[in-house]
mmCIF file of C-alpha atoms and ligand atoms in Angstrom:
data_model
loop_
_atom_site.group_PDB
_atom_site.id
_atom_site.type_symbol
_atom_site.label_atom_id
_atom_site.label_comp_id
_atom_site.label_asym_id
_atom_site.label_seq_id
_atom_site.Cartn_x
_atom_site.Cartn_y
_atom_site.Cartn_z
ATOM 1 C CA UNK A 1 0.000 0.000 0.000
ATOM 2 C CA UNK A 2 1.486 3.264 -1.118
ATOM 3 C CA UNK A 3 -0.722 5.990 -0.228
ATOM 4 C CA UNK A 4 -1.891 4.646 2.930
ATOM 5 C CA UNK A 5 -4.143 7.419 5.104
ATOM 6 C CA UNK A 6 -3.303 9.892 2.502
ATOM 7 C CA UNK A 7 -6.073 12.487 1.364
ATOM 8 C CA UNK A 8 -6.061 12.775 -2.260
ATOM 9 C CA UNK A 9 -7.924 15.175 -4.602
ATOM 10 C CA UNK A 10 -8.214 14.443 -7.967
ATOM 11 C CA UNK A 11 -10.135 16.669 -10.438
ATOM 12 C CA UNK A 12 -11.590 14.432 -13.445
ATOM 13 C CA UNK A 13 -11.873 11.564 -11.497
ATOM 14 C CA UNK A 14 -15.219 10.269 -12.846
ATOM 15 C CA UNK A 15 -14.081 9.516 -15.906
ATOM 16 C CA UNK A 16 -11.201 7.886 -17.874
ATOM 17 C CA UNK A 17 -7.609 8.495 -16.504
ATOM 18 C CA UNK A 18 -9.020 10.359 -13.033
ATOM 19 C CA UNK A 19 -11.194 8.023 -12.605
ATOM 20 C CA UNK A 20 -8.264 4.697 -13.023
ATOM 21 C CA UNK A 21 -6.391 6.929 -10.390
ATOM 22 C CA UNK A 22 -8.970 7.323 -7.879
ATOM 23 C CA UNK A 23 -9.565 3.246 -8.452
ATOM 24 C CA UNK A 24 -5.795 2.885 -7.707
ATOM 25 C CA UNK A 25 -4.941 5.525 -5.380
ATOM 26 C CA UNK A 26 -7.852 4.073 -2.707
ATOM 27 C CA UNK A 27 -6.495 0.121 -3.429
ATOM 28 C CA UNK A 28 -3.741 1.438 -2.512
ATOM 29 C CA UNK A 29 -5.218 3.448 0.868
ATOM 30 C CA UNK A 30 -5.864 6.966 -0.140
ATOM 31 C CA UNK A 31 -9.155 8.659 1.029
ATOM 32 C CA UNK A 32 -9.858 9.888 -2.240
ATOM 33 C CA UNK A 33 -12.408 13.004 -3.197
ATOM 34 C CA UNK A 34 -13.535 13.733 -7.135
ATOM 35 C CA UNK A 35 -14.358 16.224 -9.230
ATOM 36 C CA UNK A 36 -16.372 16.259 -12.425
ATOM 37 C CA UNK A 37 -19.708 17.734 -14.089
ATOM 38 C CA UNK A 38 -21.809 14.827 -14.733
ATOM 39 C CA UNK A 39 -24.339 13.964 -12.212
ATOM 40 C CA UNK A 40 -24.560 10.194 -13.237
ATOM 41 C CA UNK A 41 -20.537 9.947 -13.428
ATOM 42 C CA UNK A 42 -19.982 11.185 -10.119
ATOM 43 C CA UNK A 43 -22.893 9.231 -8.379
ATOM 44 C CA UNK A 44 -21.107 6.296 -10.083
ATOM 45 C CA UNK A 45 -17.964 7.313 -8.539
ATOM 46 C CA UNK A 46 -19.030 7.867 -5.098
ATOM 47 C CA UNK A 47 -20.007 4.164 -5.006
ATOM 48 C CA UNK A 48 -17.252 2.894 -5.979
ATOM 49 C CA UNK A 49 -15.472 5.135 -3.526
ATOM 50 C CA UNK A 50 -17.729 4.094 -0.648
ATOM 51 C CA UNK A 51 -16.276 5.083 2.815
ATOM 52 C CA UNK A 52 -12.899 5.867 1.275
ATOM 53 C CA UNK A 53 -14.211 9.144 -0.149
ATOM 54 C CA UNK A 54 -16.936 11.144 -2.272
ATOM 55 C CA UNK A 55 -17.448 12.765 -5.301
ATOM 56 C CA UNK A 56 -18.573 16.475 -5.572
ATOM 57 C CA UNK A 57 -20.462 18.500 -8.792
ATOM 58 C CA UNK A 58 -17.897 21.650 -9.858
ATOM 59 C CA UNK A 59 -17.456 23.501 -13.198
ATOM 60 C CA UNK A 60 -13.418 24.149 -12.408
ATOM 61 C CA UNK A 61 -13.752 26.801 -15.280
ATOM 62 C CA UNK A 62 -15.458 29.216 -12.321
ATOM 63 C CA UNK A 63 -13.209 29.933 -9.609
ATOM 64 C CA UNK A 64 -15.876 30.497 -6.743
ATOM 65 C CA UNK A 65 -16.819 26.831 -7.217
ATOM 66 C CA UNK A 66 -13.090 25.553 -6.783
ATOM 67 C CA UNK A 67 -13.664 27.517 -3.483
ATOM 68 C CA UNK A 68 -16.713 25.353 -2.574
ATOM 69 C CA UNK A 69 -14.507 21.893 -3.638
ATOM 70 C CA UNK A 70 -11.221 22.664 -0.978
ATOM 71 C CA UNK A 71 -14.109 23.947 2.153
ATOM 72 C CA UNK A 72 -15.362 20.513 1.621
ATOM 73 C CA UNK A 73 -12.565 18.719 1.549
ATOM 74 C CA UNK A 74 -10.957 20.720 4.306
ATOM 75 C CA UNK A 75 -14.208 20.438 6.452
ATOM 76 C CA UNK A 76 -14.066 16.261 6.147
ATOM 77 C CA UNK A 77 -10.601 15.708 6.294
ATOM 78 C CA UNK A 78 -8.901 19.019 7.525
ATOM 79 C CA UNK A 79 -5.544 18.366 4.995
ATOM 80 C CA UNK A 80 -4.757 17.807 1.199
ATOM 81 C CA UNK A 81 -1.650 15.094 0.629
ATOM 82 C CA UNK A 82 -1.573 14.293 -3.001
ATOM 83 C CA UNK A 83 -3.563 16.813 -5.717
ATOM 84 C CA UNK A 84 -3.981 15.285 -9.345
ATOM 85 C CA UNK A 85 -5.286 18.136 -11.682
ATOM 86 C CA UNK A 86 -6.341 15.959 -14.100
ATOM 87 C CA UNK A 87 -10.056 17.609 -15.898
ATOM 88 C CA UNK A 88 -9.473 18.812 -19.410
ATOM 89 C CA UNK A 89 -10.869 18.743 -22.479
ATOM 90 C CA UNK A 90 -10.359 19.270 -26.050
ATOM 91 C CA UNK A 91 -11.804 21.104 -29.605
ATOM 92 C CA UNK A 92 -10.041 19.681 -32.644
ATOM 93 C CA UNK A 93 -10.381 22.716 -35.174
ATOM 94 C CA UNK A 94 -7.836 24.211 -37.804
ATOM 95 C CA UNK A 95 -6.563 27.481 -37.727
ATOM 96 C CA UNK A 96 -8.995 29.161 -39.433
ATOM 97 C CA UNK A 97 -12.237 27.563 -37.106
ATOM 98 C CA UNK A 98 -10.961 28.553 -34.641
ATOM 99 C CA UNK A 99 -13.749 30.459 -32.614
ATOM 100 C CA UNK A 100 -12.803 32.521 -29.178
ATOM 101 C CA UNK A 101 -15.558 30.179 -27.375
ATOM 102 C CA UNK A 102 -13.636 27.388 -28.026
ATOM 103 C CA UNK A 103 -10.420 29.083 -27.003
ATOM 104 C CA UNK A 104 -11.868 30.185 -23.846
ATOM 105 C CA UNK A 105 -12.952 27.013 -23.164
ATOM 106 C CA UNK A 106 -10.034 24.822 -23.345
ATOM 107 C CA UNK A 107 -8.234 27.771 -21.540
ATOM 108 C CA UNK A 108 -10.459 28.351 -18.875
ATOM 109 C CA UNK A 109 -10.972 24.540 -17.680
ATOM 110 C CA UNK A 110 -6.986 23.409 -18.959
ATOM 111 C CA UNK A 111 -5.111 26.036 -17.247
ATOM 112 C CA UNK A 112 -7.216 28.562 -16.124
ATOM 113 C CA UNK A 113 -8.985 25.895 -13.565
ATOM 114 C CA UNK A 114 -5.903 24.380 -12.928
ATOM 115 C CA UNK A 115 -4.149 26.883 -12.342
ATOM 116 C CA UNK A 116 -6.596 28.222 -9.324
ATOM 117 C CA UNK A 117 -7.155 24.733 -8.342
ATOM 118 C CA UNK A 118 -3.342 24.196 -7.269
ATOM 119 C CA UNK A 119 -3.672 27.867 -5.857
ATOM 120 C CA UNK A 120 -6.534 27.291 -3.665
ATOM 121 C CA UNK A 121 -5.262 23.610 -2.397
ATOM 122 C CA UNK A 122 -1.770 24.260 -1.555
ATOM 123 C CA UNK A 123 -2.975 26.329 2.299
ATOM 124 C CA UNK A 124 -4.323 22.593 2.748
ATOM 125 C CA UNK A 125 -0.965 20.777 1.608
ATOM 126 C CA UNK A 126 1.851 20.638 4.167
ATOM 127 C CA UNK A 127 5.302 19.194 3.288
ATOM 128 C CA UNK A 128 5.946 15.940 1.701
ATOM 129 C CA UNK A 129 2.191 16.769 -0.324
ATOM 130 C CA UNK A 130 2.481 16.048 -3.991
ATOM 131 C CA UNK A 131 0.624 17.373 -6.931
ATOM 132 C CA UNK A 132 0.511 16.078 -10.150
ATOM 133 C CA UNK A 133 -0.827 17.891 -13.606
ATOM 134 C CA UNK A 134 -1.934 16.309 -16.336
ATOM 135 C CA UNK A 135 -0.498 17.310 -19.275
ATOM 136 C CA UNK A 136 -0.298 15.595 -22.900
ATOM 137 C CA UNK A 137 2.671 14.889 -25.241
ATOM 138 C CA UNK A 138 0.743 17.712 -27.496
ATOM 139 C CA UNK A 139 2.928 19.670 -25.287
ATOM 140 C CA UNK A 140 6.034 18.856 -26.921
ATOM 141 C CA UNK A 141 4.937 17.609 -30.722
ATOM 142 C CA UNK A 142 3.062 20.038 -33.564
ATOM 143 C CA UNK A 143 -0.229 18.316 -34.687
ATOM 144 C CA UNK A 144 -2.572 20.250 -37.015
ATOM 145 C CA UNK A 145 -6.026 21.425 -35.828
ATOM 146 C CA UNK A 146 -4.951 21.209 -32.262
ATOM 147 C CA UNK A 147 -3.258 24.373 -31.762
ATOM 148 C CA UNK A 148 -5.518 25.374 -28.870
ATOM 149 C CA UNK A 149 -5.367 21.851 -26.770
ATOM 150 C CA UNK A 150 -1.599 21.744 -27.461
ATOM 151 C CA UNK A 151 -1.124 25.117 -26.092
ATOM 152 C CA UNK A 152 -3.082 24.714 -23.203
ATOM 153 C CA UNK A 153 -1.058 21.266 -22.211
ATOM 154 C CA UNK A 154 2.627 23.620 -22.824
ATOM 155 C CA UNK A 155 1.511 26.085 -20.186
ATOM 156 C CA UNK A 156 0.570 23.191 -18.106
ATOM 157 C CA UNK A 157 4.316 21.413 -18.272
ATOM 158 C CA UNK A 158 5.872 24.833 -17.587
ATOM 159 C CA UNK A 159 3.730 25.385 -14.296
ATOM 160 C CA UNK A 160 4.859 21.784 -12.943
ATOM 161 C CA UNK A 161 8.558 24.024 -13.472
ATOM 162 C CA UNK A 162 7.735 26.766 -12.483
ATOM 163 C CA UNK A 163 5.758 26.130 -9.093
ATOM 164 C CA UNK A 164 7.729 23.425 -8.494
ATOM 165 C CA UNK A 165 10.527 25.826 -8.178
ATOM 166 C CA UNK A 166 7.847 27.891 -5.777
ATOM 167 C CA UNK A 167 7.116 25.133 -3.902
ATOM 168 C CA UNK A 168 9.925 23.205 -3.426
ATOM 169 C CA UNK A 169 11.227 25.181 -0.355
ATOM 170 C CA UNK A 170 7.738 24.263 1.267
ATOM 171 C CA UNK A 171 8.442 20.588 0.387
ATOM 172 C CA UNK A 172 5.465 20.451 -2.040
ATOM 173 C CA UNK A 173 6.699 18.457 -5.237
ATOM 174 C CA UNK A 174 4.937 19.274 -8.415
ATOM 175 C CA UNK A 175 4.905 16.917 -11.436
ATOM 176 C CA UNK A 176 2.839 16.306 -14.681
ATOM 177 C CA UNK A 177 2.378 13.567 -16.504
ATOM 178 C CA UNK A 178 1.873 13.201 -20.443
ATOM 179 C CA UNK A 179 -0.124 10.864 -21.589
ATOM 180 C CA UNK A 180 -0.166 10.087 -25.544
ATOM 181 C CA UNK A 181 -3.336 8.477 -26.782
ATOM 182 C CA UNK A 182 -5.207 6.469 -24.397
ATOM 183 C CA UNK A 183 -8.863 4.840 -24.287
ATOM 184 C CA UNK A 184 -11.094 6.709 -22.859
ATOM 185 C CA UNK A 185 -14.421 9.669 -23.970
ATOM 186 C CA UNK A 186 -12.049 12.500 -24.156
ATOM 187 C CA UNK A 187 -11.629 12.057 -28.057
ATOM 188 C CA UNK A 188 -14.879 11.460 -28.798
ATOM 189 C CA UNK A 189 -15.802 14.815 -27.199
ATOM 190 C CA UNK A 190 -13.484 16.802 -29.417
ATOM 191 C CA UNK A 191 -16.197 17.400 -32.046
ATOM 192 C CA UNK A 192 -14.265 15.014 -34.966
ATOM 193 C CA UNK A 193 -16.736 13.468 -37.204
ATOM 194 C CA UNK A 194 -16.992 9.308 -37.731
ATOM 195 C CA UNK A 195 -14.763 9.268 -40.189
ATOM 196 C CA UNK A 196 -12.244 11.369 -38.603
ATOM 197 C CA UNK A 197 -12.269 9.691 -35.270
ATOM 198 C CA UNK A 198 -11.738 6.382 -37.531
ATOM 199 C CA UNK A 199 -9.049 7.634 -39.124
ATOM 200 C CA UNK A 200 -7.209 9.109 -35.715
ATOM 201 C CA UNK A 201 -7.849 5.760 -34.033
ATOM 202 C CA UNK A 202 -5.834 3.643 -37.388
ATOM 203 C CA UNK A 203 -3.401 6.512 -37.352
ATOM 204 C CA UNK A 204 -2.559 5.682 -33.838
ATOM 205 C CA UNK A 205 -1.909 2.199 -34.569
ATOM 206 C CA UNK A 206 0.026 3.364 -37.210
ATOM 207 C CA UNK A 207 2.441 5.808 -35.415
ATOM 208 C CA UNK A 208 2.469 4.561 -32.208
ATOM 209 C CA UNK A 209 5.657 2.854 -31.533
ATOM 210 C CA UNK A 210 3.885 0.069 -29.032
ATOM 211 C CA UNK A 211 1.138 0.418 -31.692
ATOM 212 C CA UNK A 212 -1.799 0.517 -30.045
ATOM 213 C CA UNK A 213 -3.556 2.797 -27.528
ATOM 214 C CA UNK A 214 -3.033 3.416 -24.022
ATOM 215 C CA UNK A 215 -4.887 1.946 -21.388
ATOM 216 C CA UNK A 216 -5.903 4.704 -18.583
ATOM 217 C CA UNK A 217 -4.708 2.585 -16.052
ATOM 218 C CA UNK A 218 -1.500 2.781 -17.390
ATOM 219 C CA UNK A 219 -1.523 6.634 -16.954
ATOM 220 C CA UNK A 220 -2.776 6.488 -13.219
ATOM 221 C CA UNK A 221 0.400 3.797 -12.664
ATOM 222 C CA UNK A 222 2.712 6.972 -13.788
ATOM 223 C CA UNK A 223 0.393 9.334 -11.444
ATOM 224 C CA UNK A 224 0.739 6.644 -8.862
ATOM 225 C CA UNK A 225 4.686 7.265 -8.775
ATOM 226 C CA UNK A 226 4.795 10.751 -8.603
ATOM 227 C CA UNK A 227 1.692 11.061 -5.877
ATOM 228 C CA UNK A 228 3.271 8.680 -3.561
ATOM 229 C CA UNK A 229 6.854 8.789 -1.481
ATOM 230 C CA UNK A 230 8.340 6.523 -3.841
ATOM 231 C CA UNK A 231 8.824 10.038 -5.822
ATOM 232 C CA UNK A 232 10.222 11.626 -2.937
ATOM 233 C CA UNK A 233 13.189 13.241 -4.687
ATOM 234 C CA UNK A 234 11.384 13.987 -7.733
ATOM 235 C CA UNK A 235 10.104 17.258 -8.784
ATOM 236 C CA UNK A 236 9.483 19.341 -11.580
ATOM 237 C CA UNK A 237 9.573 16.661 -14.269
ATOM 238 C CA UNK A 238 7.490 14.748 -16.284
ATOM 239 C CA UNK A 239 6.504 11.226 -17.434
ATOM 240 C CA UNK A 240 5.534 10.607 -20.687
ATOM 241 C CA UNK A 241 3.377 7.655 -21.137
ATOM 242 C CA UNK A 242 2.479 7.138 -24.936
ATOM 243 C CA UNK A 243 3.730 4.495 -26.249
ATOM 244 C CA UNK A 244 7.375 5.730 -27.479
ATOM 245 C CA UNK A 245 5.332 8.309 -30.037
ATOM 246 C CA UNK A 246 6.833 11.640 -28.955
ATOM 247 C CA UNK A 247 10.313 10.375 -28.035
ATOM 248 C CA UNK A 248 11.467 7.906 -31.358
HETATM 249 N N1 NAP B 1 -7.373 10.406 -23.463
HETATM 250 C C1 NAP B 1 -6.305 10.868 -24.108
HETATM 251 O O1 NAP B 1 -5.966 10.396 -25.201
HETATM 252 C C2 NAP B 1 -5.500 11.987 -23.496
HETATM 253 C C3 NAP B 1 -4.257 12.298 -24.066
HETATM 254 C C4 NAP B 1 -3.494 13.299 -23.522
HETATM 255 C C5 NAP B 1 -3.955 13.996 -22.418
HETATM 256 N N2 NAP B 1 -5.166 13.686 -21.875
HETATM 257 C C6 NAP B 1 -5.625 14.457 -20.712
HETATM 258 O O2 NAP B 1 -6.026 13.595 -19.663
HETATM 259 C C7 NAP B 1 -6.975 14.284 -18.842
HETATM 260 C C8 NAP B 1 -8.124 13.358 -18.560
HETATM 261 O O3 NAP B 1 -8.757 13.039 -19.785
HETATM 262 P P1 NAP B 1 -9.482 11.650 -20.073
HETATM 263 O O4 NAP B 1 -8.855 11.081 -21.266
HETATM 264 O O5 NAP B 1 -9.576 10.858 -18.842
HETATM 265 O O6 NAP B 1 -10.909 12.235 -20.552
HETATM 266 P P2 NAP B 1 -12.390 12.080 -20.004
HETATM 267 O O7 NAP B 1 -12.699 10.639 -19.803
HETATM 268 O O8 NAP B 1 -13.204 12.883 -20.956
HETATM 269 O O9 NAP B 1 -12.376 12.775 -18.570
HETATM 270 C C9 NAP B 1 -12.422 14.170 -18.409
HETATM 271 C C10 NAP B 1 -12.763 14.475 -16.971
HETATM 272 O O10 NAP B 1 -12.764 15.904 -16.782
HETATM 273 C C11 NAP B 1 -13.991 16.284 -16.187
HETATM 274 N N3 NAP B 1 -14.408 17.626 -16.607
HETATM 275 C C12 NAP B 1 -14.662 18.056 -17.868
HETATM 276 N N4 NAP B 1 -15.046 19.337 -17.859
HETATM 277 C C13 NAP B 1 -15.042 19.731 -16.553
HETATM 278 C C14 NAP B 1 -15.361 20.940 -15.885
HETATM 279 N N5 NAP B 1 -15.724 22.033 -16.569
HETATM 280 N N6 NAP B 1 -15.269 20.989 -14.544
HETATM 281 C C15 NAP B 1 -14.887 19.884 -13.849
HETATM 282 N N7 NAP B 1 -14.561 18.715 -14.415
HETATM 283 C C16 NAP B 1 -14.642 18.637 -15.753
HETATM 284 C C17 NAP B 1 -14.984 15.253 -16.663
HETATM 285 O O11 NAP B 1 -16.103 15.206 -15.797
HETATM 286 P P3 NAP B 1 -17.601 15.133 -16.420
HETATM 287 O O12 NAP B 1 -17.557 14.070 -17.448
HETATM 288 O O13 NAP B 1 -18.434 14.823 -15.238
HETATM 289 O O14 NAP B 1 -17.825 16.502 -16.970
HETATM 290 C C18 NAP B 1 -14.146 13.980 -16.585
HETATM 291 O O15 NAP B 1 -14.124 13.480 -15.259
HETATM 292 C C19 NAP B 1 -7.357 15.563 -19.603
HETATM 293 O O16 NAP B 1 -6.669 16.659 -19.019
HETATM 294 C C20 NAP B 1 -6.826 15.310 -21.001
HETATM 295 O O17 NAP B 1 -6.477 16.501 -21.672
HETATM 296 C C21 NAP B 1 -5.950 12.695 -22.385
#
C-alpha cells in the first residue's frame, strides 16, 4: 500500500484516466475526493469510492466553485496530501475555425482551472504533499487542428517548473504527466466526425511505436509514482506515457 491514510484530490476523477487513479490511489489506501460535471458519473464514482471518499459537482472553469470543492474537503478531512489536476478537455479545429468560445474554453478549464485549483489547495498541503498535472505529449509535438489543446497542455508542463521551483522550499513536489493516446471519452468529445475519429484511431496504430492505444490505467500507474513517497526526490519533471510516439 502506497498511499496509505493519505487524502487525495483528484479533479476528473469520474471519468477515464481520473477516474483509473482514484480506483488505484484508494487500493492502494488513499481517502480519495472527485471532481467532475456529470451527475450520473460522479454518483457512479461515489459508489465505488464508498467510505474511502466522495465525489462532488464543480465547473473548475469558475473559480468560486473551486472555493466550494477545498471547504469541503478541508471540512471532512482538515488536509490535502496528493492533488492530481487531471479535468481537461479538447476542440479539434484548424486554424482558421478557430472560434474565441472554443479558445476560452479549453483555456479556462486546462489552465485557467488548474491553475486556481493548485492555488486554492496548496494552504491545505503541508510538506511531503504532492501534486501532479496532467499534461499531454501535445505539449512537446506540432499536430494540425490542435493548436488550442496543445497550447493549453505547454503552459501546463511549464507550471509543474515553475511552481515546483515555488514550492519546493515548502516541500510540495509538483509533477505532470503526459499521456499520448489512451482509451477513454475524451476524443470522442473533441467534435471530430466518424470518419475522422476512424481515421485518428488507425493513425494511432500506425504511429504509435507500441502500436496501439493506451490503457488509462497505465496513466494512473505513472500518477501513482509521482503522488506517492516513492517520488520523494522527484520534482518538476514529467513522465511521458504514450507508447514511445513523442520520443522515437
Ligand atoms: N485520453 C487521451 O488520449 C489523453 C491524451 C493526452 C492527455 N489527456 C488528458 O487527460 C486528462 C483526462 O482526460 P481523459 O482522457 O480521462 O478524458 P475524459 O474521460 O473525458 O475525462 C475528463 C474528466 O474531466 C472532467 N471535466 C470536464 N469538464 C469539466 C469541468 N468544466 N469541470 C470539472 N470537471 C470537468 C470530466 O467530468 P464530467 O464528465 O463529469 O464533466 C471527466 O471526469 C485531460 O486533461 C486530457 O487533456 C488525455
Amino acid at each position: 500500500m502506497k498511499l496509505t491514510d493519505k487524502i487525495a484530490l483528484i479533479t476528473g476523477g469520474t471519468s477515464g484516466i481520473g477516474l483509473a487513479a482514484a480506483e488505484l490511489f484508494r487500493r492502494e489506501g488513499a481517502k480519495v475526493v472527485v471532481v467532475g460535471t456529470d451527475g450520473n458519473r460522479l454518483k457512479a464514482a461515489e459508489t465505488m469510492l464508498g467510505d474511502d471518499g466522495f465525489a462532488i459537482a464543480a465547473d473548475l472553469r469558475r473559480p468560486a466553485e473551486i472555493d466550494r470543492i477545498i471547504a469541503a474537503v478541508r471540512q471532512r478531512y482538515g488536509r490535502i496530501d496528493i492533488l492530481y489536476a487531471n479535468a481537461g478537455l479538447g476542440r479539434a479545429a484548424p486554424l482558421e475555425a478557430v472560434t474565441e468560445e472554443q479558445l476560452d474554453e479549453q483555456f479556462d478549464l486546462n489552465f485557467k482551472g488548474l491553475f486556481f485549483t493548485i492555488q486554492k489547495a496548496v494552504p491545505l498541503m503541508g510538506k511531503s504533499g504532492s501534486i501532479v498535472l496532467t499534461t499531454s505529449f501535445l505539449n512537446a509535438k506540432g499536430t494540425p487542428g490542435l493548436s488550442i489543446l496543445s497550447a493549453t497542455k505547454a503552459a501546463v508542463r511549464s507550471l509543474a517548473r515553475t511552481l515546483g521551483a515555488e514550492l519546493a522550499p515548502r516541500g510540495i513536489r509538483v509533477n505532470a504527466v503526459s499521456p499520448g493516446p489512451i482509451s477513454t471519452p475524451f476524443a470522442g468529445k473533441m467534435g471530430l466526425s466518424e470518419q475522422a475519429l476512424k481515421n485518428f484511431a488507425e493513425g494511432v496504430e500506425r504511429q504509435v511505436p507500441l502500436q496501439r492505444f493506451g490503457e488509462a490505467d497505465e496513466v494512473a500507474r505513472a500518477a501513482l509514482f509521482l503522488a506517492s513517497d516513492d517520488s520523494a526526490y522527484v520534482t518538476g519533471t514529467e513522465i511521458v506515457v504514450d507508447g514511445g510516439l513523442s520520443q522515437f
